[in-house]
XYZ file of C-alpha atoms in Angstrom:
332
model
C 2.394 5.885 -15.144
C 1.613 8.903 -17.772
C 5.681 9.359 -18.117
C 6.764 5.946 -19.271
C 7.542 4.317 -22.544
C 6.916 0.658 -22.380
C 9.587 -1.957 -23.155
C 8.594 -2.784 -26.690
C 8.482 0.900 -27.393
C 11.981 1.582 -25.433
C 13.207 -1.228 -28.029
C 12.238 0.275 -31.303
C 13.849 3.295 -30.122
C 11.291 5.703 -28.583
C 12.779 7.440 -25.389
C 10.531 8.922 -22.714
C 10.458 12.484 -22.828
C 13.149 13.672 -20.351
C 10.929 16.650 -18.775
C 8.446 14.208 -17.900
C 11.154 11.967 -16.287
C 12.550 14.901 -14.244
C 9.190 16.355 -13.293
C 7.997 12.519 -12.354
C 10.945 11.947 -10.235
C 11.051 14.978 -8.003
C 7.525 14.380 -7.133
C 7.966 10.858 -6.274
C 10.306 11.764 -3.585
C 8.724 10.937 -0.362
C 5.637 10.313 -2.381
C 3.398 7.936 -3.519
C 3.001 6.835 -7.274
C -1.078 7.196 -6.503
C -0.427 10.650 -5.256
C 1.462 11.715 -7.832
C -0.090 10.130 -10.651
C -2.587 13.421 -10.912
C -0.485 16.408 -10.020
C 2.212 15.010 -13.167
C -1.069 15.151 -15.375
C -1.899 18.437 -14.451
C 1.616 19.928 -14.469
C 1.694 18.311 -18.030
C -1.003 20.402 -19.037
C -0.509 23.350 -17.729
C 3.475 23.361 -18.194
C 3.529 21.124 -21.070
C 7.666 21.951 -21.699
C 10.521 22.825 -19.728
C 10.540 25.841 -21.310
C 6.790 26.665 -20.062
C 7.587 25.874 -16.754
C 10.146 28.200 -16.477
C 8.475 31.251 -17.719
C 5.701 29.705 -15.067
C 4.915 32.333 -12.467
C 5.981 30.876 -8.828
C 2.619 31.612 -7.207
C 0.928 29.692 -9.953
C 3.596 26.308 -9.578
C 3.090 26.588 -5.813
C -0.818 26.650 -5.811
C -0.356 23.816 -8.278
C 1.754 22.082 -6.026
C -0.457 22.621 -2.891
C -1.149 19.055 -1.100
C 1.972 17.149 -2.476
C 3.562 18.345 0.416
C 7.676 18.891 0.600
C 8.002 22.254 -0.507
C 10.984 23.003 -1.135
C 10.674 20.649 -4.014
C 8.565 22.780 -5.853
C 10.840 25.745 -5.303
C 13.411 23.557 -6.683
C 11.544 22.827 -9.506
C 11.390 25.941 -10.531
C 14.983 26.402 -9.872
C 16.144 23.314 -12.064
C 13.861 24.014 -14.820
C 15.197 27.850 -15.163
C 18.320 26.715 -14.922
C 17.915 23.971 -17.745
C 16.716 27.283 -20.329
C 19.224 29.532 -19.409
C 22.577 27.237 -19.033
C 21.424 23.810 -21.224
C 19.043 25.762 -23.981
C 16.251 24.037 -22.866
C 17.483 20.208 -23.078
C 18.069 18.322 -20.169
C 21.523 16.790 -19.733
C 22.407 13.844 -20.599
C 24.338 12.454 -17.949
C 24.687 11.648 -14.292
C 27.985 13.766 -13.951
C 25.905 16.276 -15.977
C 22.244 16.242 -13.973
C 23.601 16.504 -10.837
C 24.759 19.596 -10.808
C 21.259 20.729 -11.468
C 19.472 22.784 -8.930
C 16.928 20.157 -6.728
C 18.837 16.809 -8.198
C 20.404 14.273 -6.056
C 22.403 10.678 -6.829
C 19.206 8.958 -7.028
C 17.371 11.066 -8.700
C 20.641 12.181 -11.288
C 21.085 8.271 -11.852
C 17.012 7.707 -12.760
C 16.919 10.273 -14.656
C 20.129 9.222 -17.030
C 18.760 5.713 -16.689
C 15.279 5.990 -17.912
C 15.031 9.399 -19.885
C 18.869 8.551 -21.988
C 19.773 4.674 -21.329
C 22.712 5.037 -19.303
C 23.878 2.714 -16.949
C 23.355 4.544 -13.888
C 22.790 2.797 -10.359
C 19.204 3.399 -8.757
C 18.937 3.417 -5.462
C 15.790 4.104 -3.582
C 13.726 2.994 -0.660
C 12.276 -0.079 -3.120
C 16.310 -0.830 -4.300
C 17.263 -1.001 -1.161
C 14.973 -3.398 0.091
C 15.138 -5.802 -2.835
C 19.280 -5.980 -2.259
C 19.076 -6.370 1.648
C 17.112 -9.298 0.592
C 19.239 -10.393 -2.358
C 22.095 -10.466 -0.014
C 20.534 -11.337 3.267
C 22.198 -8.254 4.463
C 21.508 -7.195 8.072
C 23.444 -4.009 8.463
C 20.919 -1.152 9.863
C 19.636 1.594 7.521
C 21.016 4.228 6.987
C 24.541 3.067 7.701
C 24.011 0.282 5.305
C 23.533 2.485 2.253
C 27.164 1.869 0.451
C 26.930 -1.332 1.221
C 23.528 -1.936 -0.784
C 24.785 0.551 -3.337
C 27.892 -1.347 -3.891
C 25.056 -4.301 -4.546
C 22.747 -2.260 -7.033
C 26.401 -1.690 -9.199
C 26.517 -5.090 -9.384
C 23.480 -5.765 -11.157
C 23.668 -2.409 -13.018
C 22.486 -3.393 -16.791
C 24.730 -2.311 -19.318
C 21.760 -3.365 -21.765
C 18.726 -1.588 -21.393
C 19.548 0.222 -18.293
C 16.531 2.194 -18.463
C 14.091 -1.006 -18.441
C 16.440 -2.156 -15.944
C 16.285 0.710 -13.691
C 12.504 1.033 -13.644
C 12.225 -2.705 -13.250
C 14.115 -3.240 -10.331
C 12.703 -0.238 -8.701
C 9.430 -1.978 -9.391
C 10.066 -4.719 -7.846
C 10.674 -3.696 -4.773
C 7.218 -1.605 -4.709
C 4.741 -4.646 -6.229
C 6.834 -7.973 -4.864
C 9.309 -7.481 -2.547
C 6.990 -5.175 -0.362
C 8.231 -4.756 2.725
C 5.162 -6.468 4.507
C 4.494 -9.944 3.083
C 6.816 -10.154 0.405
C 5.504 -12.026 -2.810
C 8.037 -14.541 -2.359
C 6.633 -17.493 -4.710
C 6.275 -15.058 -7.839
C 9.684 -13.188 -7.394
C 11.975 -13.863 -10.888
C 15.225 -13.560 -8.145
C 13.743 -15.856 -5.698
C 15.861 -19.035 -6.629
C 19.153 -16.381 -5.787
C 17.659 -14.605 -2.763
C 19.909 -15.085 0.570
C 17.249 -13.958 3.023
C 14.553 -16.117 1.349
C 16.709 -19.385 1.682
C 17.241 -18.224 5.636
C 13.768 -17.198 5.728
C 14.585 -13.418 7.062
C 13.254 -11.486 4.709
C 10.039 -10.654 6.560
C 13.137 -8.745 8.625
C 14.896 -6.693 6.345
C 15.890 -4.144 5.464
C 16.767 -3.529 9.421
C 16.665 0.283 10.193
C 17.865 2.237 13.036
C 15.400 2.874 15.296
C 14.493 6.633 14.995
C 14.032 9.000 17.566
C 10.538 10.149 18.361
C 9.164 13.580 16.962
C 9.032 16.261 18.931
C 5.310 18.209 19.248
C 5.240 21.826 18.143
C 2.606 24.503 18.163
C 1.591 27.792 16.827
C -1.483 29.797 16.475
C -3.027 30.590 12.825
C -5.003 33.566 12.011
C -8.213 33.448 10.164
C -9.651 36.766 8.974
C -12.138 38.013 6.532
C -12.704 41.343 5.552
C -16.374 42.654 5.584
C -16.330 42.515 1.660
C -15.364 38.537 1.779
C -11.793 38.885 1.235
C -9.256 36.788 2.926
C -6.255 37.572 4.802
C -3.243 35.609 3.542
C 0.425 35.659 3.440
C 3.076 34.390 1.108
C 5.275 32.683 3.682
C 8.979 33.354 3.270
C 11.256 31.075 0.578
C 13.072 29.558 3.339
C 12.244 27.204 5.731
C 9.320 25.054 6.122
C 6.096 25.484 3.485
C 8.570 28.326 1.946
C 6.862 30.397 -0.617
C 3.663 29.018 -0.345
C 0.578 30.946 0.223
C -1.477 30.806 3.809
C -3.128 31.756 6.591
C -0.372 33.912 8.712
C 0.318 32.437 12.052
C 2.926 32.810 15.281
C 6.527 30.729 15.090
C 6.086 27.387 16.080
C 7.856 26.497 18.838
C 7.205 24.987 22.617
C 5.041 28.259 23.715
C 5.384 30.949 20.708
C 4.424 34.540 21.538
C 0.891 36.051 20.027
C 1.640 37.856 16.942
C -1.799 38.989 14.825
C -1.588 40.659 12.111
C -3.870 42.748 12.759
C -5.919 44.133 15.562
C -9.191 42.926 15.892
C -11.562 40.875 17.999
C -9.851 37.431 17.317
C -11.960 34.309 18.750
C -10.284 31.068 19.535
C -12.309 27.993 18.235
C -12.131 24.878 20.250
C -10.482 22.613 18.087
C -7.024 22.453 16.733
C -5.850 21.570 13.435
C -2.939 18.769 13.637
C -0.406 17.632 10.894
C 2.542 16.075 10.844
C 5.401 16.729 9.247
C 8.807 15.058 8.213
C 10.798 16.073 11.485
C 7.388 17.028 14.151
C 4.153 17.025 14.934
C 2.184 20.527 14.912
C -0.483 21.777 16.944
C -1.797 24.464 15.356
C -4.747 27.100 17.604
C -6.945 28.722 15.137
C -7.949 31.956 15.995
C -10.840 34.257 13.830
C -12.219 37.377 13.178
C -13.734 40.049 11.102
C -12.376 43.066 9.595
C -13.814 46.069 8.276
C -12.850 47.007 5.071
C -10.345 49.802 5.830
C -8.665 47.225 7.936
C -4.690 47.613 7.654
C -3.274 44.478 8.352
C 0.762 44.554 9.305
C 1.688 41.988 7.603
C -0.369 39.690 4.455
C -2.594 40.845 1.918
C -6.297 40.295 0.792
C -7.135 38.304 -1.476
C -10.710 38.471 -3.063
C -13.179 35.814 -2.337
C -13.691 35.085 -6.020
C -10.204 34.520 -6.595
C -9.138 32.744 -3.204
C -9.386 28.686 -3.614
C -8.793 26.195 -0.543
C -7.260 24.292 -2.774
C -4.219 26.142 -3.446
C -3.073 26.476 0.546
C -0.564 23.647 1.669
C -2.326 20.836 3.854
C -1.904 22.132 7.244
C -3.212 25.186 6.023
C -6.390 23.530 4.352
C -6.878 21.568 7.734
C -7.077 25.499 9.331
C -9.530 26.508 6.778
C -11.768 23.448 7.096
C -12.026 24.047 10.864
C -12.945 27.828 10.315
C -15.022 28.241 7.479
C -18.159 27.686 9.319
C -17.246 30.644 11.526
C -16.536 33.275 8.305
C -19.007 31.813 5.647
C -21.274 34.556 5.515
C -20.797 37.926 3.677
């Protein structure tokens, strides 16, 4: 992991650079290490300070973004990182109290932050915490309602020495040995003090409330190319879902939503939908194409030439659109 010191270095005194924390942390939310592990490299290079990510434009952040999913995180990246130049000079906070009144920071991530870019003894508490302490205590009270409880168990074993080893160990843990399929029982250092290991529950915790099932939503998106090779794309608006990022336009999605091109022209419907799924529902998305002459005056979106449009920089629903389409508007 490109952001961490290692233990020997932490001791002789060498901190990790708290801009790489912070940018590491908000894209580990509801992300994987092995996803994120290449978008922290490239933000590195491109934005290689606080300071240069805040002078960033937003359209460049969000193409950069594009794929990681969770949006609104790289709005509030943005956000945070402004904030951090004009209210903190450009240095990150130093403590809990402190972080979390930053733009895009919550407990968590205002405790791993303090813990592993400054060495305070801040509690951790993530999916892989919480597992690893349901266990510990062969606690069976359901997610989410059992969060204080768990927390009140992470305090516990808060280090007061090293709490930034501590932090990223414990968290660790949880994600290479106490998995939450087939724990690694027989090489766990806690084993001899784990509750649920003695009673032989831990293949059952942490217990979760079961969670309702997602609803099914669907909308139409609009694929047009202008005679030239430009593409028709929209910034979509900073709030709500895939806020401020670049795509194709498309109708509200909803149960049935209205048409609504964005411009008049003879649209053809291809016969295969592009599905994602996000956090809260499933979408169904029709995909709809066309060409446009060039003095074609869309009401809403702009072109965007064909040498500067990249795939790459749409969200992943968006991408899934474009993949289905392409075939249809490849030739100029």
């Amino acid at each position: 992991m490109p952001w961490r010191v290692m233990p020997t270095m932490r001791k002789a005194g060498y901190l990790p650079d708290p801009y790489a924390v912070w940018l590491s942390e908000v894209m580990l939310q509801q992300t994987t290490v092995a996803a994120v592990r290449g978008y922290h490299t490239r933000f590195m290079a491109f934005w290689p300070t606080v300071g240069a990510l805040a002078a960033a434009e937003d359209a460049d952040v969000m193409a950069a973004w594009a794929g990681l999913g969770y949006y609104a995180r790289a709005r509030n990246l943005l956000k945070c990182a402004r904030t951090v130049v004009a209210d903190h000079g450009g240095a990150f906070p130093q403590t809990y109290v402190a972080l979390i009144e930053l733009p895009g920071i919550g407990p968590y991530t205002a405790a791993a932050i303090s813990a592993i870019a400054f060495d305070e003894a801040s509690t951790v508490l993530d999916g892989n915490v919480e597992r690893v302490m349901s266990r510990l205590y062969d606690d069976h009270t359901p997610l989410p309602a059992a969060k204080p409880v768990l927390m009140d168990f992470a305090m516990r074993h808060t280090s007061q020495i090293r709490p930034g080893d501590y932090a990223q160990a414990v968290m660790d843990l949880g994600a290479t040995i106490c998995t939450p399929k087939k724990p690694a029982c027989g090489i766990c250092p806690v084993r001899g003090a784990c509750k649920a290991q003695m009673a032989g529950t831990q293949g059952k915790l942490p217990k979760k409330t079961p969670k309702k099932p997602k609803p099914t939503r669907h909308g139409v998106a609009y694929i047009a190319r202008r005679d030239d090779g430009a593409w028709l794309l929209e910034t979509r608006p900073d709030r709500g879902l895939l806020g401020g990022m670049l795509g194709w336009p498309t109708t509200d999605w909803g149960d049935t939503p209205p048409d609504q091109e964005p411009v008049s022209a003879d649209w053809q419907e291809l016969d295969t939908h592009a599905r994602h799924t996000f956090t809260h529902f499933h979408l169904i998305l029709r995909v709809q194409t066309a060409w446009l002459p060039r003095d074609a005056l869309p009401d809403r979106g702009q072109f965007i030439p064909a040498d500067t449009f990249s795939p790459d920089a749409l969200p992943t629903v968006m991408q899934k659109a474009y993949t289905l389409a392409v075939a249809t508007l490849r030739n100029v």
